[in-house]
């Protein structure tokens, strides 16, 4: 499995030591604001098991993100196939960081590394990104990494209950776009 390095980050395979800080992130209402409800420790641990299994099967997925300066786990970033039932198909990029890591450019830095891997290693022709219409921080990252949005592609995610997580926006970037 490939590890990705940036100036400040290491995107790597998940370790047992990541489980506790990952569970804390998934129990943080601000981190989960645009993702639906909070996760229990068991649900959080199960998500890591799924991430690892997907990596083993496909060779890509959700990397754990670690600060190179401190060695601290600060979140996740990666690429994944779009869930069944969405009104589009493809590979999507995503990220989630612990609150102390917000506002430092880490999401943008990790996302750029994931885009490079997707286009150069996986030879994808396009990468998508999805978030709730209210998640302005993630949309700002999407724009910073060169993604664009066509409002005609926006959709309601019928897999979540009525409320703010339901209206979603879709961003895209094609291979060869430079920022």
PDB file of C-alpha atoms in Angstrom:
ATOM      1  CA  UNK A   1       0.000   0.000   0.000  1.00  0.00           C
ATOM      2  CA  UNK A   2       1.268   3.402  -0.942  1.00  0.00           C
ATOM      3  CA  UNK A   3       2.056   5.996   1.677  1.00  0.00           C
ATOM      4  CA  UNK A   4       1.764   9.601   0.615  1.00  0.00           C
ATOM      5  CA  UNK A   5       4.007  12.341   1.976  1.00  0.00           C
ATOM      6  CA  UNK A   6       3.628  16.079   1.757  1.00  0.00           C
ATOM      7  CA  UNK A   7       5.750  18.803   3.300  1.00  0.00           C
ATOM      8  CA  UNK A   8       3.925  18.419   6.620  1.00  0.00           C
ATOM      9  CA  UNK A   9       1.837  15.261   6.450  1.00  0.00           C
ATOM     10  CA  UNK A  10       2.119  11.509   6.175  1.00  0.00           C
ATOM     11  CA  UNK A  11      -0.896   9.678   4.759  1.00  0.00           C
ATOM     12  CA  UNK A  12      -0.452   6.085   5.863  1.00  0.00           C
ATOM     13  CA  UNK A  13      -2.106   2.819   6.770  1.00  0.00           C
ATOM     14  CA  UNK A  14      -4.179   2.867   9.939  1.00  0.00           C
ATOM     15  CA  UNK A  15      -2.579   1.759  13.215  1.00  0.00           C
ATOM     16  CA  UNK A  16      -4.106   0.560  16.478  1.00  0.00           C
ATOM     17  CA  UNK A  17      -2.943   3.795  18.096  1.00  0.00           C
ATOM     18  CA  UNK A  18      -5.283   5.716  15.730  1.00  0.00           C
ATOM     19  CA  UNK A  19      -8.433   4.104  17.095  1.00  0.00           C
ATOM     20  CA  UNK A  20      -8.777   6.265  20.199  1.00  0.00           C
ATOM     21  CA  UNK A  21      -8.233   9.678  18.541  1.00  0.00           C
ATOM     22  CA  UNK A  22     -10.441   8.580  15.609  1.00  0.00           C
ATOM     23  CA  UNK A  23     -13.213   7.629  18.036  1.00  0.00           C
ATOM     24  CA  UNK A  24     -12.836  11.010  19.753  1.00  0.00           C
ATOM     25  CA  UNK A  25     -13.253  12.738  16.380  1.00  0.00           C
ATOM     26  CA  UNK A  26     -16.364  10.683  15.644  1.00  0.00           C
ATOM     27  CA  UNK A  27     -17.818  11.628  19.046  1.00  0.00           C
ATOM     28  CA  UNK A  28     -17.200  15.362  18.468  1.00  0.00           C
ATOM     29  CA  UNK A  29     -20.406  17.165  17.409  1.00  0.00           C
ATOM     30  CA  UNK A  30     -18.456  19.858  15.533  1.00  0.00           C
ATOM     31  CA  UNK A  31     -16.437  17.320  13.520  1.00  0.00           C
ATOM     32  CA  UNK A  32     -19.625  15.352  12.744  1.00  0.00           C
ATOM     33  CA  UNK A  33     -21.794  18.436  12.077  1.00  0.00           C
ATOM     34  CA  UNK A  34     -22.204  17.726   8.352  1.00  0.00           C
ATOM     35  CA  UNK A  35     -22.002  13.943   8.581  1.00  0.00           C
ATOM     36  CA  UNK A  36     -25.091  12.963  10.527  1.00  0.00           C
ATOM     37  CA  UNK A  37     -25.027  11.588  14.044  1.00  0.00           C
ATOM     38  CA  UNK A  38     -22.160  10.813  16.351  1.00  0.00           C
ATOM     39  CA  UNK A  39     -20.539   7.378  16.232  1.00  0.00           C
ATOM     40  CA  UNK A  40     -20.052   5.022  19.156  1.00  0.00           C
ATOM     41  CA  UNK A  41     -16.588   3.620  19.808  1.00  0.00           C
ATOM     42  CA  UNK A  42     -17.696   0.337  18.250  1.00  0.00           C
ATOM     43  CA  UNK A  43     -18.967   2.074  15.098  1.00  0.00           C
ATOM     44  CA  UNK A  44     -15.789   4.112  14.865  1.00  0.00           C
ATOM     45  CA  UNK A  45     -13.556   1.034  15.229  1.00  0.00           C
ATOM     46  CA  UNK A  46     -15.675  -0.802  12.645  1.00  0.00           C
ATOM     47  CA  UNK A  47     -15.137   2.044  10.162  1.00  0.00           C
ATOM     48  CA  UNK A  48     -11.360   1.622  10.455  1.00  0.00           C
ATOM     49  CA  UNK A  49     -11.721  -2.129   9.862  1.00  0.00           C
ATOM     50  CA  UNK A  50     -13.702  -1.330   6.672  1.00  0.00           C
ATOM     51  CA  UNK A  51     -11.077   1.211   5.561  1.00  0.00           C
ATOM     52  CA  UNK A  52      -8.308  -1.365   5.993  1.00  0.00           C
ATOM     53  CA  UNK A  53     -10.257  -4.080   4.160  1.00  0.00           C
ATOM     54  CA  UNK A  54     -10.950  -1.728   1.231  1.00  0.00           C
ATOM     55  CA  UNK A  55      -7.261  -0.809   1.017  1.00  0.00           C
ATOM     56  CA  UNK A  56      -6.289  -4.486   1.026  1.00  0.00           C
ATOM     57  CA  UNK A  57      -8.795  -5.227  -1.739  1.00  0.00           C
ATOM     58  CA  UNK A  58      -8.254  -2.162  -4.000  1.00  0.00           C
ATOM     59  CA  UNK A  59      -4.903  -0.666  -3.075  1.00  0.00           C
ATOM     60  CA  UNK A  60      -6.413   2.716  -2.209  1.00  0.00           C
ATOM     61  CA  UNK A  61      -9.000   4.186   0.114  1.00  0.00           C
ATOM     62  CA  UNK A  62      -8.947   6.278   3.292  1.00  0.00           C
ATOM     63  CA  UNK A  63      -5.488   6.958   4.701  1.00  0.00           C
ATOM     64  CA  UNK A  64      -4.840   7.949   8.295  1.00  0.00           C
ATOM     65  CA  UNK A  65      -3.289  11.435   8.299  1.00  0.00           C
ATOM     66  CA  UNK A  66      -0.375  12.092  10.612  1.00  0.00           C
ATOM     67  CA  UNK A  67       1.582  15.260  11.294  1.00  0.00           C
ATOM     68  CA  UNK A  68       5.195  14.656  10.281  1.00  0.00           C
ATOM     69  CA  UNK A  69       6.407  17.199  12.842  1.00  0.00           C
ATOM     70  CA  UNK A  70       4.725  15.610  15.866  1.00  0.00           C
ATOM     71  CA  UNK A  71       3.783  12.089  14.750  1.00  0.00           C
ATOM     72  CA  UNK A  72       0.239  12.865  15.919  1.00  0.00           C
ATOM     73  CA  UNK A  73      -2.811  11.358  14.186  1.00  0.00           C
ATOM     74  CA  UNK A  74      -4.884  14.305  12.962  1.00  0.00           C
ATOM     75  CA  UNK A  75      -7.566  12.730  10.773  1.00  0.00           C
ATOM     76  CA  UNK A  76      -8.127  10.970   7.496  1.00  0.00           C
ATOM     77  CA  UNK A  77      -8.096  11.691   3.767  1.00  0.00           C
ATOM     78  CA  UNK A  78      -8.347   9.598   0.665  1.00  0.00           C
ATOM     79  CA  UNK A  79     -10.256   8.277  -2.278  1.00  0.00           C
ATOM     80  CA  UNK A  80     -13.237   5.947  -2.378  1.00  0.00           C
ATOM     81  CA  UNK A  81     -15.767   4.706  -4.868  1.00  0.00           C
ATOM     82  CA  UNK A  82     -19.028   6.615  -4.757  1.00  0.00           C
ATOM     83  CA  UNK A  83     -21.637   4.799  -2.673  1.00  0.00           C
ATOM     84  CA  UNK A  84     -24.335   2.840  -4.474  1.00  0.00           C
ATOM     85  CA  UNK A  85     -27.606   4.724  -4.757  1.00  0.00           C
ATOM     86  CA  UNK A  86     -26.036   8.091  -5.532  1.00  0.00           C
ATOM     87  CA  UNK A  87     -27.169   9.866  -8.712  1.00  0.00           C
ATOM     88  CA  UNK A  88     -23.643   9.575 -10.172  1.00  0.00           C
ATOM     89  CA  UNK A  89     -20.723   7.139 -10.204  1.00  0.00           C
ATOM     90  CA  UNK A  90     -16.985   7.484  -9.934  1.00  0.00           C
ATOM     91  CA  UNK A  91     -14.287   7.958  -7.326  1.00  0.00           C
ATOM     92  CA  UNK A  92     -14.623  10.627  -4.692  1.00  0.00           C
ATOM     93  CA  UNK A  93     -12.066  12.418  -2.589  1.00  0.00           C
ATOM     94  CA  UNK A  94     -12.646  13.256   1.051  1.00  0.00           C
ATOM     95  CA  UNK A  95     -11.044  14.341   4.312  1.00  0.00           C
ATOM     96  CA  UNK A  96     -11.900  14.774   7.967  1.00  0.00           C
ATOM     97  CA  UNK A  97      -9.651  16.362  10.553  1.00  0.00           C
ATOM     98  CA  UNK A  98      -9.701  16.714  14.313  1.00  0.00           C
ATOM     99  CA  UNK A  99     -10.681  20.233  15.394  1.00  0.00           C
ATOM    100  CA  UNK A 100      -7.174  21.216  16.606  1.00  0.00           C
ATOM    101  CA  UNK A 101      -5.961  20.593  13.018  1.00  0.00           C
ATOM    102  CA  UNK A 102      -8.551  22.904  11.418  1.00  0.00           C
ATOM    103  CA  UNK A 103      -7.469  26.148   9.790  1.00  0.00           C
ATOM    104  CA  UNK A 104      -3.878  25.115   9.088  1.00  0.00           C
ATOM    105  CA  UNK A 105      -4.184  24.088   5.446  1.00  0.00           C
ATOM    106  CA  UNK A 106      -3.851  20.373   6.234  1.00  0.00           C
ATOM    107  CA  UNK A 107      -7.066  19.373   4.410  1.00  0.00           C
ATOM    108  CA  UNK A 108      -5.918  21.151   1.257  1.00  0.00           C
ATOM    109  CA  UNK A 109      -2.433  19.641   1.508  1.00  0.00           C
ATOM    110  CA  UNK A 110      -3.770  16.110   2.040  1.00  0.00           C
ATOM    111  CA  UNK A 111      -6.359  16.528  -0.720  1.00  0.00           C
ATOM    112  CA  UNK A 112      -3.709  17.609  -3.231  1.00  0.00           C
ATOM    113  CA  UNK A 113      -1.669  14.495  -2.412  1.00  0.00           C
ATOM    114  CA  UNK A 114      -4.770  12.331  -2.901  1.00  0.00           C
ATOM    115  CA  UNK A 115      -5.553  13.996  -6.237  1.00  0.00           C
ATOM    116  CA  UNK A 116      -2.011  13.380  -7.452  1.00  0.00           C
ATOM    117  CA  UNK A 117      -2.254   9.717  -6.430  1.00  0.00           C
ATOM    118  CA  UNK A 118      -5.642   9.363  -8.119  1.00  0.00           C
ATOM    119  CA  UNK A 119      -4.551  10.911 -11.384  1.00  0.00           C
ATOM    120  CA  UNK A 120      -0.944   9.708 -11.593  1.00  0.00           C
ATOM    121  CA  UNK A 121      -1.082   6.258  -9.972  1.00  0.00           C
ATOM    122  CA  UNK A 122      -4.690   5.169 -10.490  1.00  0.00           C
ATOM    123  CA  UNK A 123      -4.924   7.028 -13.818  1.00  0.00           C
ATOM    124  CA  UNK A 124      -8.427   8.265 -13.052  1.00  0.00           C
ATOM    125  CA  UNK A 125      -9.886  10.655 -15.592  1.00  0.00           C
ATOM    126  CA  UNK A 126     -12.022  12.491 -13.030  1.00  0.00           C
ATOM    127  CA  UNK A 127     -12.353  12.758  -9.250  1.00  0.00           C
ATOM    128  CA  UNK A 128     -15.509  13.886  -7.471  1.00  0.00           C
ATOM    129  CA  UNK A 129     -16.178  15.443  -4.074  1.00  0.00           C
ATOM    130  CA  UNK A 130     -19.479  15.559  -2.204  1.00  0.00           C
ATOM    131  CA  UNK A 131     -20.529  17.487   0.880  1.00  0.00           C
ATOM    132  CA  UNK A 132     -23.605  19.026   2.388  1.00  0.00           C
ATOM    133  CA  UNK A 133     -24.671  22.365   0.959  1.00  0.00           C
ATOM    134  CA  UNK A 134     -24.035  23.902   4.393  1.00  0.00           C
ATOM    135  CA  UNK A 135     -20.425  22.653   4.678  1.00  0.00           C
ATOM    136  CA  UNK A 136     -18.713  25.788   3.451  1.00  0.00           C
ATOM    137  CA  UNK A 137     -15.274  24.826   4.835  1.00  0.00           C
ATOM    138  CA  UNK A 138     -15.105  21.660   2.742  1.00  0.00           C
ATOM    139  CA  UNK A 139     -16.409  23.486  -0.307  1.00  0.00           C
ATOM    140  CA  UNK A 140     -13.605  26.042   0.116  1.00  0.00           C
ATOM    141  CA  UNK A 141     -11.054  23.198   0.118  1.00  0.00           C
ATOM    142  CA  UNK A 142     -12.661  21.775  -3.017  1.00  0.00           C
ATOM    143  CA  UNK A 143     -12.268  25.105  -4.797  1.00  0.00           C
ATOM    144  CA  UNK A 144      -8.662  25.539  -3.560  1.00  0.00           C
ATOM    145  CA  UNK A 145      -7.675  22.197  -5.091  1.00  0.00           C
ATOM    146  CA  UNK A 146      -9.195  23.180  -8.439  1.00  0.00           C
ATOM    147  CA  UNK A 147     -12.566  21.468  -8.269  1.00  0.00           C
ATOM    148  CA  UNK A 148     -15.621  23.108  -9.798  1.00  0.00           C
ATOM    149  CA  UNK A 149     -19.337  22.814  -9.121  1.00  0.00           C
ATOM    150  CA  UNK A 150     -22.271  22.809 -11.502  1.00  0.00           C
ATOM    151  CA  UNK A 151     -25.421  23.515  -9.443  1.00  0.00           C
ATOM    152  CA  UNK A 152     -27.309  21.241 -11.848  1.00  0.00           C
ATOM    153  CA  UNK A 153     -25.413  18.310 -10.245  1.00  0.00           C
ATOM    154  CA  UNK A 154     -26.547  19.164  -6.684  1.00  0.00           C
ATOM    155  CA  UNK A 155     -28.832  16.576  -5.113  1.00  0.00           C
ATOM    156  CA  UNK A 156     -30.671  15.500  -1.977  1.00  0.00           C
ATOM    157  CA  UNK A 157     -29.045  12.512  -0.282  1.00  0.00           C
ATOM    158  CA  UNK A 158     -32.017  10.236   0.293  1.00  0.00           C
ATOM    159  CA  UNK A 159     -29.932   7.977   2.571  1.00  0.00           C
ATOM    160  CA  UNK A 160     -30.051  10.547   5.385  1.00  0.00           C
ATOM    161  CA  UNK A 161     -33.083  11.874   7.273  1.00  0.00           C
ATOM    162  CA  UNK A 162     -34.640  15.224   6.403  1.00  0.00           C
ATOM    163  CA  UNK A 163     -32.528  18.101   7.644  1.00  0.00           C
ATOM    164  CA  UNK A 164     -29.279  19.945   6.927  1.00  0.00           C
ATOM    165  CA  UNK A 165     -27.247  16.850   5.902  1.00  0.00           C
ATOM    166  CA  UNK A 166     -29.695  16.048   3.081  1.00  0.00           C
ATOM    167  CA  UNK A 167     -29.023  18.806   0.471  1.00  0.00           C
ATOM    168  CA  UNK A 168     -25.639  17.995  -1.102  1.00  0.00           C
ATOM    169  CA  UNK A 169     -23.324  19.595  -3.624  1.00  0.00           C
ATOM    170  CA  UNK A 170     -21.070  17.808  -6.108  1.00  0.00           C
ATOM    171  CA  UNK A 171     -17.672  19.105  -7.201  1.00  0.00           C
ATOM    172  CA  UNK A 172     -15.503  17.668  -9.984  1.00  0.00           C
ATOM    173  CA  UNK A 173     -11.978  17.872 -11.296  1.00  0.00           C
ATOM    174  CA  UNK A 174     -10.604  16.267 -14.454  1.00  0.00           C
ATOM    175  CA  UNK A 175      -7.092  14.937 -14.901  1.00  0.00           C
ATOM    176  CA  UNK A 176      -4.818  17.615 -16.301  1.00  0.00           C
ATOM    177  CA  UNK A 177      -6.445  20.543 -14.493  1.00  0.00           C
ATOM    178  CA  UNK A 178      -3.779  22.566 -12.742  1.00  0.00           C
ATOM    179  CA  UNK A 179      -4.234  24.946  -9.862  1.00  0.00           C
TER     180      UNK A 179
END
